[in-house]
């Protein structure tokens, strides 16, 4: 029995508050979601079907295929349960694997000890059944076994992803305090952008939001930028299945005539880095970059679209008092120049957000790292739009 062709329970994880957007992605790929929870979803799939999920999902972190669920009071019971699992049917004898875990059990004060007992169980079983053993290490470059253990409930998975899917692989120069790619994608999904009208992104930093917008609009998947996944390192892997799914990524890219994505920053270095990241993502030709103050950003007047800004919010990069004026200027700019648009401000400081001086129509909850954030939505009514200054194009 091969896990590649046997349907099992699959758990797809994501960062907190991103589950609704992950759920919609999974449904759009043709899968039925059976259960949702705060940091992910569950469905039924084979590991071959997990290949499609890994290549296409923007909001996911890991795609986990369940192997065995059991009760365990302590690490010895974890070891004993896993010694009976036929690892020799899944892991190559001369391969390489890693252990990851999510542990909350009163008998464990260091999750690395739980990882060690899982590793011991796998190696002892493999050595007993095959006379040899695979090598192990921390780098997620081969097969990955994941342990979830909360209280007395334990479950062991094959992590079909390996390195987190939340990093999309094109960003070579992250810049200062960059937004995680999966978070950027989720916030765009949360907006009212129709993926055809203008998308204007001042204060673009390393360009993540503008790049994700271009990728979403043209249906470019993160799998375009990655060549190694954990599912490639298991017994029964059929490279033809992966090649077929990978080929579909190119085929599903679509043209969007007249698409206008504008990204600006006052820093020439930031724009240079953003352009390099856009080149790596294959979307540099879809984004108009410019060096200018955000208030001089071009706002296309013909077809109202989305204005999206992710300003500093005093946690890591600037002092709150110095940013109050910036937030006030953002509000003035949206009122004066963005009539007919939907405005979005992503911030982790709701006190600063008050300085915008506009009433948010929606306050959509997100997290970035451990910071409680909001994507604030403003419906900006049409009015006189001032002619912007000509920015310095790069």
CSV table of C-alpha atoms in Angstrom, one decimal:
chain,number,residue,atom,x,y,z
A,1,UNK,CA,0.0,0.0,0.0
A,2,UNK,CA,1.5,3.3,-1.1
A,3,UNK,CA,0.6,6.6,0.6
A,4,UNK,CA,1.0,8.2,-2.8
A,5,UNK,CA,-2.2,6.5,-4.0
A,6,UNK,CA,-4.0,5.8,-0.7
A,7,UNK,CA,-6.5,8.4,0.5
A,8,UNK,CA,-5.8,9.5,4.0
A,9,UNK,CA,-6.5,12.5,6.3
A,10,UNK,CA,-4.5,15.5,5.3
A,11,UNK,CA,-4.0,18.5,7.6
A,12,UNK,CA,-2.9,21.8,5.9
A,13,UNK,CA,-1.5,24.3,8.4
A,14,UNK,CA,-1.3,28.1,8.1
A,15,UNK,CA,-0.5,31.1,10.3
A,16,UNK,CA,-3.2,32.2,12.7
A,17,UNK,CA,-6.1,34.1,11.1
A,18,UNK,CA,-5.3,33.0,7.6
A,19,UNK,CA,-7.5,29.9,7.6
A,20,UNK,CA,-10.5,31.4,5.7
A,21,UNK,CA,-8.2,32.3,2.8
A,22,UNK,CA,-6.5,28.9,2.8
A,23,UNK,CA,-9.8,27.2,2.9
A,24,UNK,CA,-11.0,29.1,-0.2
A,25,UNK,CA,-7.7,28.3,-2.0
A,26,UNK,CA,-8.2,24.6,-1.3
A,27,UNK,CA,-11.8,24.7,-2.5
A,28,UNK,CA,-10.7,26.5,-5.7
A,29,UNK,CA,-8.3,23.7,-6.4
A,30,UNK,CA,-11.2,21.2,-6.3
A,31,UNK,CA,-10.9,19.7,-2.9
A,32,UNK,CA,-13.6,19.2,-0.3
A,33,UNK,CA,-12.7,20.7,3.1
A,34,UNK,CA,-13.9,18.4,5.9
A,35,UNK,CA,-12.9,20.5,9.0
A,36,UNK,CA,-11.5,23.9,9.8
A,37,UNK,CA,-9.6,25.1,12.9
A,38,UNK,CA,-7.8,28.3,13.8
A,39,UNK,CA,-4.5,27.4,12.1
A,40,UNK,CA,-5.6,25.1,9.3
A,41,UNK,CA,-8.0,22.7,7.6
A,42,UNK,CA,-8.5,19.0,7.2
A,43,UNK,CA,-9.4,17.0,4.1
A,44,UNK,CA,-9.0,13.6,2.5
A,45,UNK,CA,-6.3,13.2,-0.2
A,46,UNK,CA,-3.5,11.0,-1.4
A,47,UNK,CA,0.1,12.1,-1.3
A,48,UNK,CA,0.0,12.4,-5.1
A,49,UNK,CA,-2.8,14.9,-4.6
A,50,UNK,CA,-0.7,16.6,-1.9
A,51,UNK,CA,1.7,17.4,-4.7
A,52,UNK,CA,-0.9,19.7,-6.4
A,53,UNK,CA,-1.6,21.4,-3.0
A,54,UNK,CA,2.1,22.0,-2.3
A,55,UNK,CA,2.7,23.6,-5.7
A,56,UNK,CA,-0.4,25.8,-5.8
A,57,UNK,CA,-1.2,27.1,-2.3
A,58,UNK,CA,-0.2,30.6,-1.3
A,59,UNK,CA,-1.5,30.8,2.3
A,60,UNK,CA,-0.4,27.4,3.6
A,61,UNK,CA,2.6,26.5,5.7
A,62,UNK,CA,2.7,22.7,5.7
A,63,UNK,CA,0.7,19.9,4.0
A,64,UNK,CA,0.7,16.9,6.5
A,65,UNK,CA,-0.4,13.4,5.6
A,66,UNK,CA,-1.5,11.5,8.7
A,67,UNK,CA,0.1,8.1,9.3
A,68,UNK,CA,-1.1,7.1,12.8
A,69,UNK,CA,-2.9,8.5,15.8
A,70,UNK,CA,-2.5,7.1,19.3
A,71,UNK,CA,-2.6,7.9,23.0
A,72,UNK,CA,0.7,8.6,24.8
A,73,UNK,CA,1.3,9.8,28.4
A,74,UNK,CA,5.1,10.1,28.0
A,75,UNK,CA,7.9,10.0,25.4
A,76,UNK,CA,8.4,6.3,26.0
A,77,UNK,CA,4.9,5.6,24.9
A,78,UNK,CA,5.5,7.7,21.8
A,79,UNK,CA,8.5,5.5,21.1
A,80,UNK,CA,6.7,2.3,21.6
A,81,UNK,CA,3.8,3.2,19.3
A,82,UNK,CA,6.1,4.4,16.5
A,83,UNK,CA,8.3,1.3,16.7
A,84,UNK,CA,5.4,-0.7,15.4
A,85,UNK,CA,4.8,1.5,12.4
A,86,UNK,CA,6.2,0.1,9.0
A,87,UNK,CA,8.6,2.9,8.3
A,88,UNK,CA,10.5,0.6,5.9
A,89,UNK,CA,7.5,1.0,3.5
A,90,UNK,CA,7.8,4.8,3.5
A,91,UNK,CA,11.4,5.8,4.0
A,92,UNK,CA,14.3,4.8,1.8
A,93,UNK,CA,16.9,2.7,3.7
A,94,UNK,CA,19.8,4.9,2.5
A,95,UNK,CA,17.8,8.2,2.5
A,96,UNK,CA,17.7,11.2,4.8
A,97,UNK,CA,14.9,12.4,7.1
A,98,UNK,CA,14.2,15.1,9.7
A,99,UNK,CA,11.9,15.3,12.6
A,100,UNK,CA,9.6,18.2,13.4
A,101,UNK,CA,7.1,18.5,16.2
A,102,UNK,CA,4.4,20.5,17.9
A,103,UNK,CA,4.4,19.3,21.5
A,104,UNK,CA,2.3,20.2,24.5
A,105,UNK,CA,2.6,17.5,27.1
A,106,UNK,CA,3.3,17.9,30.8
A,107,UNK,CA,6.0,15.2,30.8
A,108,UNK,CA,8.0,17.1,28.2
A,109,UNK,CA,9.9,20.4,28.9
A,110,UNK,CA,11.9,20.2,25.7
A,111,UNK,CA,10.3,19.3,22.4
A,112,UNK,CA,13.8,18.2,21.1
A,113,UNK,CA,13.5,15.2,23.5
A,114,UNK,CA,10.2,14.2,21.8
A,115,UNK,CA,11.9,14.6,18.4
A,116,UNK,CA,14.8,12.3,19.6
A,117,UNK,CA,12.4,9.6,20.7
A,118,UNK,CA,10.6,9.7,17.3
A,119,UNK,CA,13.9,9.5,15.6
A,120,UNK,CA,15.0,6.6,17.7
A,121,UNK,CA,11.8,4.7,17.0
A,122,UNK,CA,12.1,5.2,13.2
A,123,UNK,CA,15.8,4.2,13.1
A,124,UNK,CA,15.3,1.2,15.4
A,125,UNK,CA,12.4,-0.1,13.3
A,126,UNK,CA,14.3,0.5,10.0
A,127,UNK,CA,17.5,-1.2,11.3
A,128,UNK,CA,15.5,-4.1,12.6
A,129,UNK,CA,13.6,-4.6,9.3
A,130,UNK,CA,16.2,-3.7,6.7
A,131,UNK,CA,19.6,-4.1,8.5
A,132,UNK,CA,20.4,-0.5,7.7
A,133,UNK,CA,19.2,3.0,8.6
A,134,UNK,CA,18.7,6.4,6.9
A,135,UNK,CA,20.7,9.4,8.0
A,136,UNK,CA,19.1,12.2,9.9
A,137,UNK,CA,19.5,15.9,10.5
A,138,UNK,CA,17.9,19.3,11.1
A,139,UNK,CA,17.8,20.5,7.5
A,140,UNK,CA,14.4,20.0,5.9
A,141,UNK,CA,15.9,18.8,2.6
A,142,UNK,CA,14.7,15.2,2.6
A,143,UNK,CA,11.8,13.3,4.1
A,144,UNK,CA,10.2,14.9,7.1
A,145,UNK,CA,8.3,13.2,9.9
A,146,UNK,CA,6.1,15.4,12.0
A,147,UNK,CA,4.8,14.7,15.5
A,148,UNK,CA,1.7,16.5,16.9
A,149,UNK,CA,1.3,15.7,20.6
A,150,UNK,CA,-1.1,17.6,22.8
A,151,UNK,CA,-1.9,16.3,26.3
A,152,UNK,CA,-2.3,12.5,25.8
A,153,UNK,CA,-3.3,12.7,22.1
A,154,UNK,CA,-0.5,12.1,19.6
A,155,UNK,CA,-0.5,11.9,15.8
A,156,UNK,CA,2.4,11.3,13.5
A,157,UNK,CA,2.5,12.6,9.9
A,158,UNK,CA,4.5,12.7,6.8
A,159,UNK,CA,5.2,16.4,6.1
A,160,UNK,CA,4.9,16.4,2.4
A,161,UNK,CA,6.2,20.0,2.2
A,162,UNK,CA,9.5,20.2,4.0
A,163,UNK,CA,10.5,23.9,4.2
A,164,UNK,CA,7.5,26.1,4.9
A,165,UNK,CA,5.2,26.9,1.9
A,166,UNK,CA,4.6,30.3,3.6
A,167,UNK,CA,7.9,31.5,1.9
A,168,UNK,CA,7.3,31.5,-1.8
A,169,UNK,CA,10.8,31.3,-2.9
A,170,UNK,CA,11.3,34.3,-5.2
A,171,UNK,CA,12.3,36.9,-2.6
A,172,UNK,CA,16.1,37.0,-2.8
A,173,UNK,CA,16.4,40.3,-1.0
A,174,UNK,CA,14.0,40.6,1.9
A,175,UNK,CA,14.7,44.2,3.0
A,176,UNK,CA,13.8,45.5,6.5
A,177,UNK,CA,10.9,43.9,8.4
A,178,UNK,CA,9.4,42.2,5.3
A,179,UNK,CA,5.9,40.9,5.2
A,180,UNK,CA,5.7,37.1,4.9
A,181,UNK,CA,4.7,36.1,1.4
A,182,UNK,CA,1.7,34.0,2.6
A,183,UNK,CA,0.5,36.9,4.8
A,184,UNK,CA,0.7,39.3,1.9
A,185,UNK,CA,-1.3,36.9,-0.3
A,186,UNK,CA,-3.9,36.5,2.4
A,187,UNK,CA,-4.4,40.2,2.9
A,188,UNK,CA,-4.9,40.6,-0.9
A,189,UNK,CA,-7.5,37.8,-0.8
A,190,UNK,CA,-9.2,39.7,2.0
A,191,UNK,CA,-9.4,42.9,0.0
A,192,UNK,CA,-12.1,43.7,-2.6
A,193,UNK,CA,-9.6,43.8,-5.4
A,194,UNK,CA,-11.0,42.3,-8.6
A,195,UNK,CA,-7.5,41.4,-10.0
A,196,UNK,CA,-8.1,43.6,-13.0
A,197,UNK,CA,-8.3,47.2,-11.8
A,198,UNK,CA,-5.3,49.2,-10.6
A,199,UNK,CA,-3.4,48.0,-7.5
A,200,UNK,CA,-1.4,50.9,-6.0
A,201,UNK,CA,1.2,50.0,-3.3
A,202,UNK,CA,3.2,52.9,-1.8
A,203,UNK,CA,5.8,52.2,0.8
A,204,UNK,CA,6.4,48.9,-1.0
A,205,UNK,CA,9.7,48.0,0.7
A,206,UNK,CA,11.0,44.8,-0.9
A,207,UNK,CA,7.9,44.6,-3.1
A,208,UNK,CA,6.2,41.6,-1.5
A,209,UNK,CA,2.7,42.9,-1.7
A,210,UNK,CA,2.9,44.2,-5.2
A,211,UNK,CA,4.6,41.0,-6.4
A,212,UNK,CA,2.0,38.8,-4.7
A,213,UNK,CA,-0.7,41.0,-6.4
A,214,UNK,CA,0.8,40.4,-9.8
A,215,UNK,CA,1.1,36.7,-9.1
A,216,UNK,CA,-2.5,36.4,-8.0
A,217,UNK,CA,-3.8,38.4,-10.9
A,218,UNK,CA,-2.0,36.3,-13.5
A,219,UNK,CA,-2.4,33.0,-11.6
A,220,UNK,CA,1.3,32.4,-11.1
A,221,UNK,CA,1.7,29.8,-8.3
A,222,UNK,CA,4.5,29.6,-5.7
A,223,UNK,CA,5.5,26.2,-7.1
A,224,UNK,CA,7.1,28.0,-10.0
A,225,UNK,CA,10.0,29.0,-7.8
A,226,UNK,CA,10.7,25.8,-5.9
A,227,UNK,CA,12.3,22.5,-7.0
A,228,UNK,CA,12.6,20.5,-3.8
A,229,UNK,CA,9.7,19.2,-1.6
A,230,UNK,CA,9.7,16.5,1.1
A,231,UNK,CA,7.3,14.4,-0.9
A,232,UNK,CA,10.1,13.7,-3.4
A,233,UNK,CA,12.1,11.7,-0.8
A,234,UNK,CA,9.7,8.9,0.0
A,235,UNK,CA,9.4,5.4,-1.3
A,236,UNK,CA,6.9,5.2,-4.2
A,237,UNK,CA,7.6,8.7,-5.4
A,238,UNK,CA,6.7,8.9,-9.1
A,239,UNK,CA,8.5,11.9,-10.7
A,240,UNK,CA,6.1,11.8,-13.6
A,241,UNK,CA,3.2,12.9,-11.3
A,242,UNK,CA,5.2,15.9,-10.1
A,243,UNK,CA,6.4,16.8,-13.7
A,244,UNK,CA,2.7,16.8,-14.9
A,245,UNK,CA,1.6,19.1,-12.0
A,246,UNK,CA,4.6,21.3,-12.5
A,247,UNK,CA,3.9,21.7,-16.2
A,248,UNK,CA,0.3,22.9,-15.3
A,249,UNK,CA,1.8,25.8,-13.4
A,250,UNK,CA,3.0,27.3,-16.7
A,251,UNK,CA,-0.1,26.5,-18.5
A,252,UNK,CA,-2.4,28.2,-16.0
A,253,UNK,CA,-0.7,31.6,-16.2
A,254,UNK,CA,-3.0,34.1,-17.8
A,255,UNK,CA,-2.6,37.5,-19.4
A,256,UNK,CA,-4.6,40.4,-17.9
A,257,UNK,CA,-4.7,43.1,-20.5
A,258,UNK,CA,-4.3,46.6,-19.1
A,259,UNK,CA,-3.3,45.4,-15.6
A,260,UNK,CA,-1.7,48.3,-13.7
A,261,UNK,CA,0.3,47.6,-10.5
A,262,UNK,CA,2.2,50.5,-9.2
A,263,UNK,CA,4.8,50.2,-6.4
A,264,UNK,CA,6.6,53.1,-4.9
A,265,UNK,CA,9.0,53.8,-2.1
A,266,UNK,CA,11.1,56.8,-1.0
A,267,UNK,CA,14.2,54.6,-0.8
A,268,UNK,CA,16.1,53.9,-4.0
A,269,UNK,CA,17.6,50.8,-2.5
A,270,UNK,CA,14.2,49.5,-1.6
A,271,UNK,CA,13.0,50.0,-5.2
A,272,UNK,CA,16.1,48.4,-6.5
A,273,UNK,CA,15.6,45.3,-4.3
A,274,UNK,CA,11.9,45.2,-5.1
A,275,UNK,CA,12.6,45.1,-8.8
A,276,UNK,CA,15.2,42.3,-8.3
A,277,UNK,CA,12.6,40.3,-6.4
A,278,UNK,CA,10.0,41.0,-9.1
A,279,UNK,CA,12.4,39.8,-11.8
A,280,UNK,CA,12.9,36.6,-9.8
A,281,UNK,CA,9.2,36.2,-9.6
A,282,UNK,CA,8.7,36.7,-13.3
A,283,UNK,CA,6.5,39.7,-12.9
A,284,UNK,CA,8.8,42.7,-13.2
A,285,UNK,CA,7.1,43.7,-16.5
A,286,UNK,CA,3.7,43.9,-14.7
A,287,UNK,CA,4.7,46.3,-12.0
A,288,UNK,CA,5.6,50.0,-12.5
A,289,UNK,CA,8.2,50.9,-9.9
A,290,UNK,CA,9.1,54.5,-8.9
A,291,UNK,CA,11.1,56.3,-6.2
A,292,UNK,CA,9.0,58.9,-4.5
A,293,UNK,CA,7.3,60.0,-1.3
A,294,UNK,CA,4.1,58.0,-1.0
A,295,UNK,CA,2.0,61.2,-1.4
A,296,UNK,CA,3.5,61.6,-4.9
A,297,UNK,CA,2.4,58.1,-6.0
A,298,UNK,CA,0.5,57.9,-9.2
A,299,UNK,CA,-3.2,57.0,-8.7
A,300,UNK,CA,-4.8,56.0,-12.1
A,301,UNK,CA,-8.0,57.9,-12.4
A,302,UNK,CA,-9.8,56.1,-15.1
A,303,UNK,CA,-10.8,52.9,-13.3
A,304,UNK,CA,-11.0,53.0,-9.5
A,305,UNK,CA,-9.0,50.2,-7.9
A,306,UNK,CA,-7.2,49.4,-4.6
A,307,UNK,CA,-4.8,51.5,-2.6
A,308,UNK,CA,-2.8,49.3,-0.2
A,309,UNK,CA,-0.1,50.6,2.2
A,310,UNK,CA,1.8,48.8,4.9
A,311,UNK,CA,3.4,51.6,6.9
A,312,UNK,CA,5.8,51.1,9.9
A,313,UNK,CA,3.9,50.8,13.2
A,314,UNK,CA,6.5,51.5,15.8
A,315,UNK,CA,7.2,47.9,16.9
A,316,UNK,CA,10.4,47.4,15.1
A,317,UNK,CA,11.4,50.2,12.8
A,318,UNK,CA,10.3,53.6,14.2
A,319,UNK,CA,9.0,55.4,17.2
A,320,UNK,CA,5.3,55.9,17.4
A,321,UNK,CA,5.4,59.6,17.9
A,322,UNK,CA,7.4,60.0,14.7
A,323,UNK,CA,4.8,58.0,12.8
A,324,UNK,CA,1.7,59.9,13.8
A,325,UNK,CA,2.3,62.5,11.1
A,326,UNK,CA,2.8,59.7,8.5
A,327,UNK,CA,-0.5,58.1,9.4
A,328,UNK,CA,-2.3,61.5,9.2
A,329,UNK,CA,-0.8,62.1,5.7
A,330,UNK,CA,-1.9,58.6,4.6
A,331,UNK,CA,-5.5,59.6,5.6
A,332,UNK,CA,-5.2,62.9,3.8
A,333,UNK,CA,-3.8,61.3,0.7
A,334,UNK,CA,-6.6,58.7,0.5
A,335,UNK,CA,-9.3,61.4,1.0
A,336,UNK,CA,-7.8,63.8,-1.6
A,337,UNK,CA,-6.4,61.5,-4.3
A,338,UNK,CA,-8.0,58.1,-4.1
A,339,UNK,CA,-11.7,58.9,-4.7
A,340,UNK,CA,-13.6,55.8,-5.9
A,341,UNK,CA,-10.9,53.4,-4.6
A,342,UNK,CA,-10.9,51.0,-1.7
A,343,UNK,CA,-8.1,52.0,0.6
A,344,UNK,CA,-6.3,49.4,2.8
A,345,UNK,CA,-3.9,50.1,5.6
A,346,UNK,CA,-2.1,47.1,7.2
A,347,UNK,CA,-0.9,48.0,10.7
A,348,UNK,CA,-0.1,46.5,14.0
A,349,UNK,CA,-0.8,49.7,15.9
A,350,UNK,CA,-4.4,50.7,16.2
A,351,UNK,CA,-3.6,53.8,18.1
A,352,UNK,CA,-1.6,55.1,15.2
A,353,UNK,CA,-4.4,54.0,12.9
A,354,UNK,CA,-6.7,56.6,14.6
A,355,UNK,CA,-4.4,59.3,13.2
A,356,UNK,CA,-5.7,58.3,9.7
A,357,UNK,CA,-8.8,60.3,10.5
A,358,UNK,CA,-11.2,58.1,8.5
A,359,UNK,CA,-13.7,55.5,9.7
A,360,UNK,CA,-12.7,52.0,8.6
A,361,UNK,CA,-15.5,50.0,6.9
A,362,UNK,CA,-13.9,46.7,7.9
A,363,UNK,CA,-11.2,45.7,10.4
A,364,UNK,CA,-9.8,42.4,9.2
A,365,UNK,CA,-7.8,40.5,11.8
A,366,UNK,CA,-4.3,39.1,11.0
A,367,UNK,CA,-1.0,38.3,12.8
A,368,UNK,CA,2.5,39.1,11.7
A,369,UNK,CA,4.9,37.1,13.8
A,370,UNK,CA,3.4,37.7,17.3
A,371,UNK,CA,2.0,41.1,16.6
A,372,UNK,CA,-1.8,41.5,16.5
A,373,UNK,CA,-2.6,43.3,13.3
A,374,UNK,CA,-5.5,44.7,11.3
A,375,UNK,CA,-6.1,45.2,7.6
A,376,UNK,CA,-8.2,48.4,7.7
A,377,UNK,CA,-10.6,48.9,4.8
A,378,UNK,CA,-11.8,52.4,3.7
A,379,UNK,CA,-14.4,53.0,1.1
A,380,UNK,CA,-13.1,56.2,-0.5
A,381,UNK,CA,-15.8,58.2,-2.3
A,382,UNK,CA,-15.2,60.0,-5.5
A,383,UNK,CA,-14.2,63.6,-5.4
A,384,UNK,CA,-11.5,65.9,-6.8
A,385,UNK,CA,-8.3,64.1,-7.4
A,386,UNK,CA,-5.2,66.3,-7.4
A,387,UNK,CA,-2.6,65.7,-10.2
A,388,UNK,CA,0.4,64.0,-8.6
A,389,UNK,CA,4.0,65.2,-9.0
A,390,UNK,CA,6.1,63.2,-11.5
A,391,UNK,CA,8.0,60.6,-9.5
A,392,UNK,CA,11.5,59.6,-10.4
A,393,UNK,CA,11.2,56.4,-12.4
A,394,UNK,CA,13.7,53.7,-11.9
